[in-house]
Coordinates of C-alpha atoms in Angstrom, one line a residue:
Chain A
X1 CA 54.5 61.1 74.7
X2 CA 51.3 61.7 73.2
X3 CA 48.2 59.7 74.9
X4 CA 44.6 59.8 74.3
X5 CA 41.7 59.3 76.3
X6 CA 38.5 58.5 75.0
X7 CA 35.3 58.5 77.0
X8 CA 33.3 57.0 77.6
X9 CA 34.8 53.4 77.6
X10 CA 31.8 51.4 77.3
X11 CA 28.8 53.1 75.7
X12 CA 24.9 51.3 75.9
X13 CA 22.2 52.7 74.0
X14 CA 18.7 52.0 72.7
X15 CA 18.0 51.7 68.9
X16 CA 17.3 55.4 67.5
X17 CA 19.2 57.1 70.0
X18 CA 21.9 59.4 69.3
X19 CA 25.0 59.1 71.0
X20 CA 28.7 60.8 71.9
X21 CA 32.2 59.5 72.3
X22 CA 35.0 61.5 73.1
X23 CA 38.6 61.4 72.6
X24 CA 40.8 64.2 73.9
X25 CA 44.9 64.4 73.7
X26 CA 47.2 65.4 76.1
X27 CA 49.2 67.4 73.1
X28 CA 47.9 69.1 70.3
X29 CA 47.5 67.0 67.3
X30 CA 48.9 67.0 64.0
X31 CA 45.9 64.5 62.3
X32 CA 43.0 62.6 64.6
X33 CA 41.3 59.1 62.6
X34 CA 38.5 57.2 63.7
X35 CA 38.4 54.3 63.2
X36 CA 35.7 51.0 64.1
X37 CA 36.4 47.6 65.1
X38 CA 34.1 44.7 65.4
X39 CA 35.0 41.6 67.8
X40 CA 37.5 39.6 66.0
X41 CA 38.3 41.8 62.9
X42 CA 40.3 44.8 62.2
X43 CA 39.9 48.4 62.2
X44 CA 38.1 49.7 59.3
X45 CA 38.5 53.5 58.7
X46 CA 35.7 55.9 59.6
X47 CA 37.2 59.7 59.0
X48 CA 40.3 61.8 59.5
X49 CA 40.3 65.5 60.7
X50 CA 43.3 67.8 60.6
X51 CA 42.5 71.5 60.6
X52 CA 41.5 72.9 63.8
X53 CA 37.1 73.1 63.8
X54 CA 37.2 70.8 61.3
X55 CA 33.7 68.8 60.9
X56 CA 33.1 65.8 58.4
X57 CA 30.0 62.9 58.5
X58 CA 29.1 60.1 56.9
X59 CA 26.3 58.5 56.6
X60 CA 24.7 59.0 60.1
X61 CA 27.8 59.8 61.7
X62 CA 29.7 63.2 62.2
X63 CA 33.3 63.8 63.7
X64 CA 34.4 67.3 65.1
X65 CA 37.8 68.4 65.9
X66 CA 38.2 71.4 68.3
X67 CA 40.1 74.8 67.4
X68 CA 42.4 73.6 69.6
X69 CA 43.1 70.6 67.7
X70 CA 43.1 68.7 71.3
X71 CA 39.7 67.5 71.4
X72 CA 37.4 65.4 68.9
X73 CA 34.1 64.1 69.3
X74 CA 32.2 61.7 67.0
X75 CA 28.2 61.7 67.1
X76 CA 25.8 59.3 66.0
X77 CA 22.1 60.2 64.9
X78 CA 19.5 57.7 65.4
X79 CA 22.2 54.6 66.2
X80 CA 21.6 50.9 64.4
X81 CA 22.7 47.6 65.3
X82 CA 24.8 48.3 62.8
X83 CA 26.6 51.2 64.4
X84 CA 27.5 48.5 67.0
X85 CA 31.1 47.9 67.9
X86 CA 34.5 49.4 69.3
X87 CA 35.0 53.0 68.3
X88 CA 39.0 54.1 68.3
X89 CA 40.0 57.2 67.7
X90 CA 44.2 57.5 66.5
X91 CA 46.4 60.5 66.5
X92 CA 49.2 61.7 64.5
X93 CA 51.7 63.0 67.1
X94 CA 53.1 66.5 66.4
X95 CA 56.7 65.3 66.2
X96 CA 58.9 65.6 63.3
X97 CA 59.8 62.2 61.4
X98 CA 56.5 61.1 63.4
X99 CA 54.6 59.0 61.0
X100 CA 52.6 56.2 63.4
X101 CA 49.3 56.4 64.7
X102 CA 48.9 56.5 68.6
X103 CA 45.6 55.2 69.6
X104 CA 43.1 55.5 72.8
X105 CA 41.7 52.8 74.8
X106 CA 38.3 52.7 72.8
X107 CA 35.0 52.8 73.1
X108 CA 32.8 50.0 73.3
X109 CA 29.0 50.4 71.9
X110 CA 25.8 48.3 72.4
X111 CA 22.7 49.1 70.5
X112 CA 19.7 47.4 72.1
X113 CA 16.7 46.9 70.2
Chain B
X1 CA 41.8 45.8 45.4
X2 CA 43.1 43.0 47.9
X3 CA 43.1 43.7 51.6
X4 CA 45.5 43.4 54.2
X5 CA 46.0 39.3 54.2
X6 CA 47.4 37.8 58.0
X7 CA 47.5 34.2 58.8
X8 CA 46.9 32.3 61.0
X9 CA 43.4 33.8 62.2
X10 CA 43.9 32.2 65.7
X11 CA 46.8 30.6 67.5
X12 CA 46.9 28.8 70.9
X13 CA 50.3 27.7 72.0
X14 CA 51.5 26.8 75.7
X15 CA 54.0 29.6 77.2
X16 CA 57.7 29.1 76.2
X17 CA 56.8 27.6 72.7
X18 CA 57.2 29.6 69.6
X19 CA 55.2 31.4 67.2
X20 CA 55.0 33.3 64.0
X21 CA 52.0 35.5 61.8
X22 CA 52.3 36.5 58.2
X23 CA 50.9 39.4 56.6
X24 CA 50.4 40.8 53.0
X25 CA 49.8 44.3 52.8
X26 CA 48.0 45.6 50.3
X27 CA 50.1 45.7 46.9
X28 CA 52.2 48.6 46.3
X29 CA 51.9 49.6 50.0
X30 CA 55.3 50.6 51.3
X31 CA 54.9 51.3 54.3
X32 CA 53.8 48.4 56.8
X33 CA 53.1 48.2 60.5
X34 CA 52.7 45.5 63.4
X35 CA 50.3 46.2 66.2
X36 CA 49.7 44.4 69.4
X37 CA 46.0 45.0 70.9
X38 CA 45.4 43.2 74.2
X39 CA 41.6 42.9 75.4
X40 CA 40.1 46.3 76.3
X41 CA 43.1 48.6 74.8
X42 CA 43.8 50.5 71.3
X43 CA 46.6 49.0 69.4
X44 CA 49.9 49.5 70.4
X45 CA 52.7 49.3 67.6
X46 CA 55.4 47.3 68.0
X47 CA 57.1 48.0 64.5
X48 CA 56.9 49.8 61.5
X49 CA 58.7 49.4 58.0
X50 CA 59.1 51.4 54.8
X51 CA 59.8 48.9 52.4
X52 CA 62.2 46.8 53.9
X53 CA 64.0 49.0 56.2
X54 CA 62.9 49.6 60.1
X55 CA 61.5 52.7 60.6
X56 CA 60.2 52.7 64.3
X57 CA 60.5 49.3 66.4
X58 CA 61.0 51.1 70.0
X59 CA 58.0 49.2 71.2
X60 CA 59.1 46.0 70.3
X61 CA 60.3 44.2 73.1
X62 CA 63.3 43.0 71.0
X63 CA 64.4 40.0 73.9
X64 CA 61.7 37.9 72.5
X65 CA 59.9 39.5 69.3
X66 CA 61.6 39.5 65.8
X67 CA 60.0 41.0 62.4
X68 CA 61.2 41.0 59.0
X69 CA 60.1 42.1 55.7
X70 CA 62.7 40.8 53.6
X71 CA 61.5 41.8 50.0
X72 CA 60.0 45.0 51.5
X73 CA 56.4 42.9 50.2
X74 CA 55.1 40.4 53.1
X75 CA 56.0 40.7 56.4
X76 CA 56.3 38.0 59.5
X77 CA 56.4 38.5 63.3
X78 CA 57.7 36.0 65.4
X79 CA 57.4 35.8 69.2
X80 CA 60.4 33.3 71.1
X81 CA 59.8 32.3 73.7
X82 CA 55.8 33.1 74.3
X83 CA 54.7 34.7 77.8
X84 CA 51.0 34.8 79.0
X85 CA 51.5 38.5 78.7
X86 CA 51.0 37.8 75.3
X87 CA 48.1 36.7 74.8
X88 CA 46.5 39.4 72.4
X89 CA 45.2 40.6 68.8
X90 CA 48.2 40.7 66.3
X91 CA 47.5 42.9 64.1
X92 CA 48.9 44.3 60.8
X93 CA 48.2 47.4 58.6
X94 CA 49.5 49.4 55.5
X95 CA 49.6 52.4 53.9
X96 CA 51.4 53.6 50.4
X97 CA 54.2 55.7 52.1
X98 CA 55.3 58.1 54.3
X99 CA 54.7 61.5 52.9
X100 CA 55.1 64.5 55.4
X101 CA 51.2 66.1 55.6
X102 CA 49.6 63.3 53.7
X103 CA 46.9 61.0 55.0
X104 CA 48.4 58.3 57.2
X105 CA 44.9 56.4 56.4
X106 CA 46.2 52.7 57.4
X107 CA 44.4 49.7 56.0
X108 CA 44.1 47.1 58.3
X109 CA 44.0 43.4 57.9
X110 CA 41.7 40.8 60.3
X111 CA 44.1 39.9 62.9
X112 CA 45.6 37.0 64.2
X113 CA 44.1 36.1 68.1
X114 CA 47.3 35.0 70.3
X115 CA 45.9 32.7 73.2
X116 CA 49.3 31.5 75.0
X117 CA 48.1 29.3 78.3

C-alpha cells in the first residue's frame, strides 16, 4: 500500500527564517497535494504537483516534486506567524480505480517571534 | 460558494454510548469522503461515496461505524458502540467527481472533535 513519510514531524523556527519539509513515498506517485491544517479546523489546500520536476509557489511558499515522482519538498521563504500550523502532504496512489488521497503523518510548525 | 458544513463541532460521550456527525458537502459535489485523524497522524479515510453509492469503505471498521448518504447530498457517520480508540477528528471533504487524471483537490470542512472517556 502506498505510505508517506514526511520529515520532519515537528518543525521550530524563528520569524524570517526559511524552512523545509519533506514528504517522500514508498511508490511512485500518480498526484502529491499539500495541504495546511490549523488546530481545530480542516485542511485547506496549498498546491498539487503531478509531472515529475514539477515546481509551483505561492505566495512565499514553493513545492517541488522529484523526476522520480517519489519525493516532494515544500519551502518557505522568510516564515510568518502566519505560516504557522500542521503541514500534510497527500498522494494519489498509482492504482487503477484509485481515486482517495493517502496522507503522511504531518508536519507540525512553530514560528517564534 | 458554501464550504463543507459538519455538525456537531465537538462531542464528548462516555465509551459504549452512541454517536452520529452530519456533513454537507459543498453543492454539486458528487463525490464525498469521511476521514478519521487521531492526534499527531494525517487523516485516514474510512469511506468514500460518489453520489449515493459506496465507492471505497475498506477502512471502515464496519462492526461499529455506519455511513450513509441517502440522497447522494448530506452525508452522516454514526459510531455504535464508542471505544476510547476513538477519540479523534471526524472529518469530511468533497470534491465534484471522479474523473481519471483530474484534480482530486478535496474541500474540507471544520471537523467534528470525538472525545469518548
Amino acid at each position: 500500500s502506498q505510505e508517506l513519510e514526511q520529515s520532519p514531524q515537528s518543525l521550530i523556527v524563528q520569524e524570517g527564517k526559511n524552512l523545509t519539509i519533506n514528504c517522500t513515498s514508498s511508490k511512485t506517485l500518480y498526484g502529491l497535494y499539500w495541504y495546511k491544517q490549523k488546530y481545530g479546523e480542516g485542511l485547506i489546500f496549498l498546491m498539487m504537483l503531478q509531472k515529475g520536476g514539477e515546481e509551483k509557489s505561492h505566495e512565499k511558499i514553493t513545492a517541488k516534486l522529484d523526476e522520480k515522482k517519489q519525493q516532494s519538498s515544500l519551502h518557505i521563504t522568510a516564515s510568518q506567524p502566519s505560516h504557522a500550523g500542521i503541514y500534510l502532504c497527500g498522494a494519489v496512489p498509482l492504482i487503477q480505480g484509485a481515486q482517495k488521497l493517502v496522507f503522511g503523518q504531518g508536519t507540525r510548525l512553530t514560528i517564534n517571534p | 460558494e458554501a464550504g463543507v458544513a459538519q455538525s456537531p463541532r465537538y462531542k464528548i460521550i462516555e465509551k459504549r454510548q452512541s454517536v452520529a456527525f452530519w456533513c454537507n458537502p459543498i453543492s454539486g459535489h458528487a463525490t464525498l469522503y469521511w476521514y478519521q485523524q487521531i492526534l499527531g497522524q494525517g487523516p485516514k479515510l474510512l469511506i468514500q461515496f460518489q453520489n449515493n453509492g459506496v465507492v471505497d469503505d475498506s477502512q471502515l471498521p464496519k462492526d461499529r461505524f455506519s455511513a450513509e448518504r441517502l440522497k447522494g447530498v448530506d452525508s452522516t457517520l454514526k459510531i455504535q458502540p464508542a471505544k476510547l480508540e476513538d477519540s479523534a477528528v471526524y472529518l469530511c471533504a468533497s470534491t465534484r467527481g471522479l474523473q481519471r487524471g483530474s484534480s482530486y483537490e478535496q474541500y474540507f470542512g471544520p471537523g467534528t472533535r470525538l472525545t469518548v472517556t
